[in-house]
Amino acid sequence: MAAKLYQNFIDGDWAGARSNKTFENLNPADTRDIVGSFPDSGKEDIDRAVAAAQEAFDRWRLTPAPRRAEIIYRTGQILIDRKEQYAQQMTREMGKVLKETRGDVQEAIDTAFYMAGEGRRLFGQTTPSELPNKFAMSIRMPVGVCGMITPWNFPMAIPSWKLFPALVAGNTCVIKPAEDTPLSTHNLVEALTEAGLPKGVVNVVYGHGPEAGAPLVEHPGIRAISFTGSSEVGRIIGEIAARTFKPCSLEMGGKNAMIVLDDANLDLAVEGAVWGAFGTTGQRCTATSRIIAQKGIYSEFVKRLSERAQKLRVGSGLDETNDMGPQINQQQIETTSRYVEIGKGEGAKLVCGGNRANGGERSHGYFFEPTVYTEVSPRMRIAQEEIFGPVVGVIPCSSFEEAVEIANGIQYGLSTALYTKDVNRAFQAMRDLDAGITYINAPTIGAEVHLPFGGTKATGNGHREGGGGAIDFYTQWKAVYVDYSNRLQRAQIDHGE
């Protein structure tokens, strides 16, 4: 049976790539299973999509924001009705277990309802004027046509983080999802369309980075770019956007630390470490990839962690008895394997895992064992570089102060966590950990849609997704002055008095 052929969505119509080329979307748990074929698009397709978004912009920005928000709200309701269907399809194309893909769809639902509320806010400011009989205020304006490039690890949640705030603010969009997980973006946009989104407001172009992503970033009609992915690619995108003064939101890598102090609830910390390190097979920018454990509990913590890791069931995410699914593709397997060898060469002690998980139902998929290293030093590459796989290193420390120093001693600054019963230490950690997110007595994963998401240093460039931060990126400020004095009044800047 031939795989279903999906198409780009441009100006309200489904259409193939101008080149007529396609690529296959494979199930990473069983690569014999072809989820679908998608257009392998290029510059011509991007040009058409941007033109459609430009044509739709004036009509959409002039649609009252509460009306725009109603479409986003209806999209959330559609997603509720199709949550299980879309979760099943997401597990098939991305691999993570069903309880996680249900959470991915739920994140899109939560984002829809939160951003729908913004349609009746989008607050500006009113301020006193320095002159009599004059009114002063600021209002939010849409940016224009926004380009979006999204990753494969949260293939519906992250597109919703970008699309919904952009749309409620009055922008039109062109989105290129990751080539490994195009179906989930297809499903999201299909729901938007059924909710009543006018043609041209959102356009979807499938394809690979050099052929489709680069023309999107470089296109002169794109007024802002939002990218989630690696720091290496994000740096290139940021440089291109800077040449034409495009606002550019970059959410990139992480090497997230979880600190466990001697007074921590050890059972809770171990459960948090297992979930933080091996949830989504370690393929999260917020994954717990470093654990900094105080020496008083270090040996016991390592023992419990390795025992729990070895008990995790690895297999197809569609089998609900499994705890961890596959990695996304062969490249990620090779990256994880390479870092396992790097860790051995650096002198870290491999206490469990470290191998590709083959045999039985896993023989046609990209499975890797949950892997734990101990005796890791802070400057080792496995403690400094993002692996994006089910690998965690445990680093010993003598004190809270040393733990914070180790946690901050990397190029990234996305997420951090502290396990302790000492409220004073908790507040010091909130203050001193150099990261965009800090959890107390919880792992480094678990962001909520109404709070800003993003990081410091090489993790990002200062913008945030989620909450009010997303609205800030997808709007621009306009200052408005209304003089009702019926005479020329010069502001202080003009007469100096």
mmCIF file of N, CA and C in Angstrom, residues 95-194:
data_model
loop_
_atom_site.group_PDB
_atom_site.id
_atom_site.type_symbol
_atom_site.label_atom_id
_atom_site.label_comp_id
_atom_site.label_asym_id
_atom_site.label_seq_id
_atom_site.Cartn_x
_atom_site.Cartn_y
_atom_site.Cartn_z
ATOM 1 N N GLY A 95 8.203 9.229 17.565
ATOM 2 C CA GLY A 95 8.732 8.142 18.352
ATOM 3 C C GLY A 95 8.448 8.176 19.836
ATOM 4 N N LYS A 96 8.275 9.361 20.430
ATOM 5 C CA LYS A 96 8.136 9.387 21.885
ATOM 6 C C LYS A 96 6.839 8.708 22.317
ATOM 7 N N VAL A 97 6.824 8.251 23.560
ATOM 8 C CA VAL A 97 5.730 7.422 24.036
ATOM 9 C C VAL A 97 4.425 8.218 24.079
ATOM 10 N N LEU A 98 3.313 7.478 24.048
ATOM 11 C CA LEU A 98 2.008 8.113 23.909
ATOM 12 C C LEU A 98 1.688 9.102 25.023
ATOM 13 N N LYS A 99 2.091 8.795 26.253
ATOM 14 C CA LYS A 99 1.776 9.736 27.329
ATOM 15 C C LYS A 99 2.462 11.082 27.083
ATOM 16 N N GLU A 100 3.605 11.065 26.360
ATOM 17 C CA GLU A 100 4.291 12.315 26.044
ATOM 18 C C GLU A 100 3.663 13.013 24.838
ATOM 19 N N THR A 101 3.254 12.270 23.821
ATOM 20 C CA THR A 101 2.639 12.931 22.667
ATOM 21 C C THR A 101 1.254 13.469 23.023
ATOM 22 N N ARG A 102 0.571 12.807 23.934
ATOM 23 C CA ARG A 102 -0.688 13.395 24.425
ATOM 24 C C ARG A 102 -0.401 14.729 25.113
ATOM 25 N N GLY A 103 0.702 14.765 25.851
ATOM 26 C CA GLY A 103 1.100 16.020 26.485
ATOM 27 C C GLY A 103 1.486 17.079 25.480
ATOM 28 N N ASP A 104 2.085 16.673 24.365
ATOM 29 C CA ASP A 104 2.461 17.608 23.302
ATOM 30 C C ASP A 104 1.221 18.262 22.707
ATOM 31 N N VAL A 105 0.212 17.447 22.407
ATOM 32 C CA VAL A 105 -1.049 18.010 21.886
ATOM 33 C C VAL A 105 -1.712 18.876 22.948
ATOM 34 N N GLN A 106 -1.661 18.439 24.207
ATOM 35 C CA GLN A 106 -2.270 19.230 25.274
ATOM 36 C C GLN A 106 -1.591 20.592 25.405
ATOM 37 N N GLU A 107 -0.295 20.634 25.190
ATOM 38 C CA GLU A 107 0.413 21.918 25.226
ATOM 39 C C GLU A 107 -0.126 22.864 24.161
ATOM 40 N N ALA A 108 -0.416 22.325 22.975
ATOM 41 C CA ALA A 108 -1.006 23.153 21.923
ATOM 42 C C ALA A 108 -2.405 23.620 22.315
ATOM 43 N N ILE A 109 -3.164 22.750 22.964
ATOM 44 C CA ILE A 109 -4.501 23.134 23.442
ATOM 45 C C ILE A 109 -4.393 24.256 24.469
ATOM 46 N N ASP A 110 -3.499 24.086 25.435
ATOM 47 C CA ASP A 110 -3.324 25.106 26.475
ATOM 48 C C ASP A 110 -2.866 26.432 25.873
ATOM 49 N N THR A 111 -1.967 26.358 24.900
ATOM 50 C CA THR A 111 -1.489 27.583 24.246
ATOM 51 C C THR A 111 -2.620 28.269 23.497
ATOM 52 N N ALA A 112 -3.472 27.469 22.838
ATOM 53 C CA ALA A 112 -4.610 28.049 22.115
ATOM 54 C C ALA A 112 -5.519 28.825 23.064
ATOM 55 N N PHE A 113 -5.847 28.228 24.193
ATOM 56 C CA PHE A 113 -6.775 28.894 25.106
ATOM 57 C C PHE A 113 -6.128 30.108 25.774
ATOM 58 N N TYR A 114 -4.845 29.986 26.114
ATOM 59 C CA TYR A 114 -4.162 31.144 26.718
ATOM 60 C C TYR A 114 -4.078 32.298 25.714
ATOM 61 N N MET A 115 -3.625 32.013 24.505
ATOM 62 C CA MET A 115 -3.455 33.080 23.521
ATOM 63 C C MET A 115 -4.791 33.634 23.032
ATOM 64 N N ALA A 116 -5.835 32.823 23.069
ATOM 65 C CA ALA A 116 -7.161 33.359 22.732
ATOM 66 C C ALA A 116 -7.552 34.462 23.716
ATOM 67 N N GLY A 117 -7.176 34.285 24.967
ATOM 68 C CA GLY A 117 -7.439 35.331 25.959
ATOM 69 C C GLY A 117 -6.701 36.619 25.670
ATOM 70 N N GLU A 118 -5.512 36.500 25.054
ATOM 71 C CA GLU A 118 -4.733 37.697 24.721
ATOM 72 C C GLU A 118 -5.449 38.573 23.698
ATOM 73 N N GLY A 119 -6.373 37.984 22.931
ATOM 74 C CA GLY A 119 -7.114 38.780 21.964
ATOM 75 C C GLY A 119 -7.963 39.870 22.598
ATOM 76 N N ARG A 120 -8.260 39.744 23.877
ATOM 77 C CA ARG A 120 -9.006 40.792 24.588
ATOM 78 C C ARG A 120 -8.109 41.565 25.549
ATOM 79 N N ARG A 121 -6.810 41.334 25.399
ATOM 80 C CA ARG A 121 -5.865 42.122 26.188
ATOM 81 C C ARG A 121 -4.976 42.924 25.227
ATOM 82 N N LEU A 122 -3.868 42.352 24.807
ATOM 83 C CA LEU A 122 -2.928 43.083 23.943
ATOM 84 C C LEU A 122 -2.733 44.504 24.451
ATOM 85 N N PHE A 123 -2.503 44.596 25.759
ATOM 86 C CA PHE A 123 -2.513 45.888 26.428
ATOM 87 C C PHE A 123 -1.416 46.815 25.928
ATOM 88 N N GLY A 124 -1.760 48.087 25.795
ATOM 89 C CA GLY A 124 -0.784 49.147 25.643
ATOM 90 C C GLY A 124 -0.738 49.953 26.928
ATOM 91 N N GLN A 125 -0.326 51.217 26.819
ATOM 92 C CA GLN A 125 -0.211 52.074 27.991
ATOM 93 C C GLN A 125 -0.879 53.419 27.701
ATOM 94 N N THR A 126 -1.472 53.982 28.716
ATOM 95 C CA THR A 126 -1.883 55.390 28.648
ATOM 96 C C THR A 126 -1.080 56.132 29.700
ATOM 97 N N THR A 127 -0.580 57.310 29.336
ATOM 98 C CA THR A 127 0.274 58.070 30.244
ATOM 99 C C THR A 127 -0.110 59.538 30.203
ATOM 100 N N PRO A 128 0.218 60.285 31.250
ATOM 101 C CA PRO A 128 0.000 61.730 31.200
ATOM 102 C C PRO A 128 0.910 62.373 30.156
ATOM 103 N N SER A 129 0.417 63.389 29.512
ATOM 104 C CA SER A 129 1.260 64.184 28.620
ATOM 105 C C SER A 129 1.916 65.310 29.421
ATOM 106 N N GLU A 130 3.029 65.791 28.915
ATOM 107 C CA GLU A 130 3.691 66.922 29.558
ATOM 108 C C GLU A 130 3.021 68.248 29.188
ATOM 109 N N LEU A 131 2.068 68.209 28.268
ATOM 110 C CA LEU A 131 1.376 69.417 27.828
ATOM 111 C C LEU A 131 -0.108 69.333 28.168
ATOM 112 N N PRO A 132 -0.752 70.475 28.372
ATOM 113 C CA PRO A 132 -2.189 70.458 28.666
ATOM 114 C C PRO A 132 -3.001 70.078 27.433
ATOM 115 N N ASN A 133 -4.163 69.505 27.670
ATOM 116 C CA ASN A 133 -5.091 69.150 26.590
ATOM 117 C C ASN A 133 -4.419 68.280 25.527
ATOM 118 N N LYS A 134 -3.689 67.309 25.995
ATOM 119 C CA LYS A 134 -3.009 66.378 25.105
ATOM 120 C C LYS A 134 -3.037 64.991 25.735
ATOM 121 N N PHE A 135 -3.326 64.010 24.915
ATOM 122 C CA PHE A 135 -3.458 62.627 25.371
ATOM 123 C C PHE A 135 -2.312 61.813 24.782
ATOM 124 N N ALA A 136 -1.730 60.900 25.582
ATOM 125 C CA ALA A 136 -0.603 60.104 25.119
ATOM 126 C C ALA A 136 -0.836 58.637 25.456
ATOM 127 N N MET A 137 -0.508 57.781 24.513
ATOM 128 C CA MET A 137 -0.670 56.346 24.743
ATOM 129 C C MET A 137 0.270 55.578 23.821
ATOM 130 N N SER A 138 0.416 54.274 24.113
ATOM 131 C CA SER A 138 1.152 53.378 23.225
ATOM 132 C C SER A 138 0.253 52.193 22.883
ATOM 133 N N ILE A 139 0.376 51.702 21.667
ATOM 134 C CA ILE A 139 -0.438 50.574 21.224
ATOM 135 C C ILE A 139 0.455 49.542 20.542
ATOM 136 N N ARG A 140 0.011 48.301 20.566
ATOM 137 C CA ARG A 140 0.740 47.219 19.904
ATOM 138 C C ARG A 140 0.280 47.102 18.453
ATOM 139 N N MET A 141 1.242 46.933 17.562
ATOM 140 C CA MET A 141 0.968 46.739 16.143
ATOM 141 C C MET A 141 1.583 45.416 15.696
ATOM 142 N N PRO A 142 0.955 44.720 14.741
ATOM 143 C CA PRO A 142 1.580 43.495 14.234
ATOM 144 C C PRO A 142 2.859 43.811 13.477
ATOM 145 N N VAL A 143 3.737 42.827 13.385
ATOM 146 C CA VAL A 143 5.020 43.002 12.715
ATOM 147 C C VAL A 143 4.876 42.892 11.204
ATOM 148 N N GLY A 144 4.068 41.914 10.755
ATOM 149 C CA GLY A 144 3.916 41.674 9.317
ATOM 150 C C GLY A 144 3.918 40.191 9.036
ATOM 151 N N VAL A 145 4.607 39.779 7.999
ATOM 152 C CA VAL A 145 4.719 38.357 7.661
ATOM 153 C C VAL A 145 5.865 37.751 8.481
ATOM 154 N N CYS A 146 5.549 36.724 9.250
ATOM 155 C CA CYS A 146 6.537 36.085 10.126
ATOM 156 C C CYS A 146 6.926 34.719 9.572
ATOM 157 N N GLY A 147 8.220 34.456 9.521
ATOM 158 C CA GLY A 147 8.726 33.152 9.133
ATOM 159 C C GLY A 147 9.067 32.336 10.360
ATOM 160 N N MET A 148 8.747 31.043 10.323
ATOM 161 C CA MET A 148 8.936 30.175 11.485
ATOM 162 C C MET A 148 9.570 28.867 11.054
ATOM 163 N N ILE A 149 10.585 28.450 11.788
ATOM 164 C CA ILE A 149 11.254 27.169 11.549
ATOM 165 C C ILE A 149 11.217 26.398 12.865
ATOM 166 N N THR A 150 10.595 25.224 12.840
ATOM 167 C CA THR A 150 10.319 24.504 14.083
ATOM 168 C C THR A 150 11.030 23.152 14.109
ATOM 169 N N PRO A 151 11.306 22.628 15.322
ATOM 170 C CA PRO A 151 12.065 21.388 15.469
ATOM 171 C C PRO A 151 11.160 20.160 15.483
ATOM 172 N N TRP A 152 11.802 18.992 15.577
ATOM 173 C CA TRP A 152 11.060 17.734 15.516
ATOM 174 C C TRP A 152 10.686 17.187 16.886
ATOM 175 N N ASN A 153 11.260 17.698 17.965
ATOM 176 C CA ASN A 153 11.054 17.032 19.257
ATOM 177 C C ASN A 153 9.715 17.352 19.910
ATOM 178 N N PHE A 154 9.160 18.538 19.626
ATOM 179 C CA PHE A 154 7.806 18.890 20.070
ATOM 180 C C PHE A 154 7.048 19.410 18.844
ATOM 181 N N PRO A 155 6.623 18.486 17.978
ATOM 182 C CA PRO A 155 6.200 18.882 16.632
ATOM 183 C C PRO A 155 4.832 19.528 16.535
ATOM 184 N N MET A 156 4.075 19.589 17.634
ATOM 185 C CA MET A 156 2.844 20.372 17.638
ATOM 186 C C MET A 156 2.911 21.487 18.679
ATOM 187 N N ALA A 157 3.507 21.208 19.812
ATOM 188 C CA ALA A 157 3.586 22.213 20.874
ATOM 189 C C ALA A 157 4.345 23.451 20.413
ATOM 190 N N ILE A 158 5.543 23.255 19.850
ATOM 191 C CA ILE A 158 6.356 24.423 19.492
ATOM 192 C C ILE A 158 5.769 25.193 18.311
ATOM 193 N N PRO A 159 5.242 24.554 17.257
ATOM 194 C CA PRO A 159 4.521 25.347 16.256
ATOM 195 C C PRO A 159 3.371 26.163 16.855
ATOM 196 N N SER A 160 2.683 25.615 17.859
ATOM 197 C CA SER A 160 1.605 26.380 18.496
ATOM 198 C C SER A 160 2.158 27.558 19.282
ATOM 199 N N TRP A 161 3.333 27.381 19.910
ATOM 200 C CA TRP A 161 3.971 28.496 20.628
ATOM 201 C C TRP A 161 4.245 29.671 19.691
ATOM 202 N N LYS A 162 4.527 29.377 18.442
ATOM 203 C CA LYS A 162 4.878 30.430 17.487
ATOM 204 C C LYS A 162 3.638 30.961 16.756
ATOM 205 N N LEU A 163 2.822 30.043 16.225
ATOM 206 C CA LEU A 163 1.695 30.460 15.393
ATOM 207 C C LEU A 163 0.624 31.215 16.179
ATOM 208 N N PHE A 164 0.225 30.698 17.338
ATOM 209 C CA PHE A 164 -0.935 31.275 18.013
ATOM 210 C C PHE A 164 -0.702 32.720 18.481
ATOM 211 N N PRO A 165 0.418 33.039 19.136
ATOM 212 C CA PRO A 165 0.615 34.452 19.496
ATOM 213 C C PRO A 165 0.800 35.348 18.281
ATOM 214 N N ALA A 166 1.468 34.841 17.247
ATOM 215 C CA ALA A 166 1.644 35.649 16.036
ATOM 216 C C ALA A 166 0.300 35.974 15.414
ATOM 217 N N LEU A 167 -0.588 34.988 15.353
ATOM 218 C CA LEU A 167 -1.891 35.184 14.718
ATOM 219 C C LEU A 167 -2.783 36.108 15.529
ATOM 220 N N VAL A 168 -2.832 35.911 16.844
ATOM 221 C CA VAL A 168 -3.716 36.754 17.644
ATOM 222 C C VAL A 168 -3.254 38.207 17.613
ATOM 223 N N ALA A 169 -1.954 38.424 17.381
ATOM 224 C CA ALA A 169 -1.415 39.780 17.292
ATOM 225 C C ALA A 169 -1.639 40.424 15.925
ATOM 226 N N GLY A 170 -2.130 39.645 14.949
ATOM 227 C CA GLY A 170 -2.459 40.221 13.651
ATOM 228 C C GLY A 170 -1.448 39.967 12.555
ATOM 229 N N ASN A 171 -0.491 39.082 12.788
ATOM 230 C CA ASN A 171 0.503 38.755 11.772
ATOM 231 C C ASN A 171 0.014 37.627 10.875
ATOM 232 N N THR A 172 0.603 37.509 9.696
ATOM 233 C CA THR A 172 0.438 36.321 8.872
ATOM 234 C C THR A 172 1.745 35.544 8.887
ATOM 235 N N CYS A 173 1.688 34.254 8.513
ATOM 236 C CA CYS A 173 2.814 33.367 8.810
ATOM 237 C C CYS A 173 3.138 32.423 7.656
ATOM 238 N N VAL A 174 4.428 32.116 7.562
ATOM 239 C CA VAL A 174 4.924 31.004 6.742
ATOM 240 C C VAL A 174 5.752 30.138 7.673
ATOM 241 N N ILE A 175 5.382 28.860 7.782
ATOM 242 C CA ILE A 175 6.071 27.963 8.703
ATOM 243 C C ILE A 175 6.685 26.794 7.950
ATOM 244 N N LYS A 176 7.939 26.481 8.283
ATOM 245 C CA LYS A 176 8.597 25.291 7.752
ATOM 246 C C LYS A 176 8.912 24.372 8.928
ATOM 247 N N PRO A 177 8.166 23.265 9.054
ATOM 248 C CA PRO A 177 8.457 22.335 10.147
ATOM 249 C C PRO A 177 9.662 21.468 9.828
ATOM 250 N N ALA A 178 10.198 20.819 10.852
ATOM 251 C CA ALA A 178 11.311 19.892 10.669
ATOM 252 C C ALA A 178 10.909 18.771 9.726
ATOM 253 N N GLU A 179 11.838 18.361 8.865
ATOM 254 C CA GLU A 179 11.538 17.320 7.881
ATOM 255 C C GLU A 179 11.283 15.960 8.519
ATOM 256 N N ASP A 180 11.689 15.767 9.781
ATOM 257 C CA ASP A 180 11.439 14.485 10.446
ATOM 258 C C ASP A 180 10.016 14.367 10.988
ATOM 259 N N THR A 181 9.328 15.493 11.178
ATOM 260 C CA THR A 181 7.990 15.446 11.792
ATOM 261 C C THR A 181 7.026 16.428 11.123
ATOM 262 N N PRO A 182 6.811 16.311 9.829
ATOM 263 C CA PRO A 182 5.926 17.281 9.168
ATOM 264 C C PRO A 182 4.440 17.057 9.453
ATOM 265 N N LEU A 183 4.043 15.812 9.785
ATOM 266 C CA LEU A 183 2.613 15.510 9.898
ATOM 267 C C LEU A 183 1.947 16.268 11.033
ATOM 268 N N SER A 184 2.634 16.452 12.145
ATOM 269 C CA SER A 184 2.006 17.125 13.289
ATOM 270 C C SER A 184 1.706 18.587 12.980
ATOM 271 N N THR A 185 2.577 19.249 12.208
ATOM 272 C CA THR A 185 2.272 20.621 11.790
ATOM 273 C C THR A 185 1.118 20.632 10.799
ATOM 274 N N HIS A 186 1.092 19.650 9.900
ATOM 275 C CA HIS A 186 -0.058 19.501 8.995
ATOM 276 C C HIS A 186 -1.354 19.423 9.800
ATOM 277 N N ASN A 187 -1.360 18.588 10.840
ATOM 278 C CA ASN A 187 -2.571 18.430 11.641
ATOM 279 C C ASN A 187 -2.951 19.716 12.357
ATOM 280 N N LEU A 188 -1.971 20.431 12.877
ATOM 281 C CA LEU A 188 -2.250 21.687 13.568
ATOM 282 C C LEU A 188 -2.862 22.709 12.628
ATOM 283 N N VAL A 189 -2.296 22.837 11.442
ATOM 284 C CA VAL A 189 -2.804 23.830 10.478
ATOM 285 C C VAL A 189 -4.151 23.393 9.912
ATOM 286 N N GLU A 190 -4.352 22.103 9.778
ATOM 287 C CA GLU A 190 -5.662 21.618 9.362
ATOM 288 C C GLU A 190 -6.726 22.014 10.378
ATOM 289 N N ALA A 191 -6.403 21.909 11.664
ATOM 290 C CA ALA A 191 -7.344 22.326 12.711
ATOM 291 C C ALA A 191 -7.605 23.829 12.643
ATOM 292 N N LEU A 192 -6.554 24.620 12.434
ATOM 293 C CA LEU A 192 -6.728 26.073 12.292
ATOM 294 C C LEU A 192 -7.650 26.407 11.129
ATOM 295 N N THR A 193 -7.450 25.720 10.025
ATOM 296 C CA THR A 193 -8.259 25.982 8.832
ATOM 297 C C THR A 193 -9.721 25.643 9.092
ATOM 298 N N GLU A 194 -9.960 24.504 9.721
ATOM 299 C CA GLU A 194 -11.337 24.114 10.017
ATOM 300 C C GLU A 194 -11.977 25.060 11.035
#
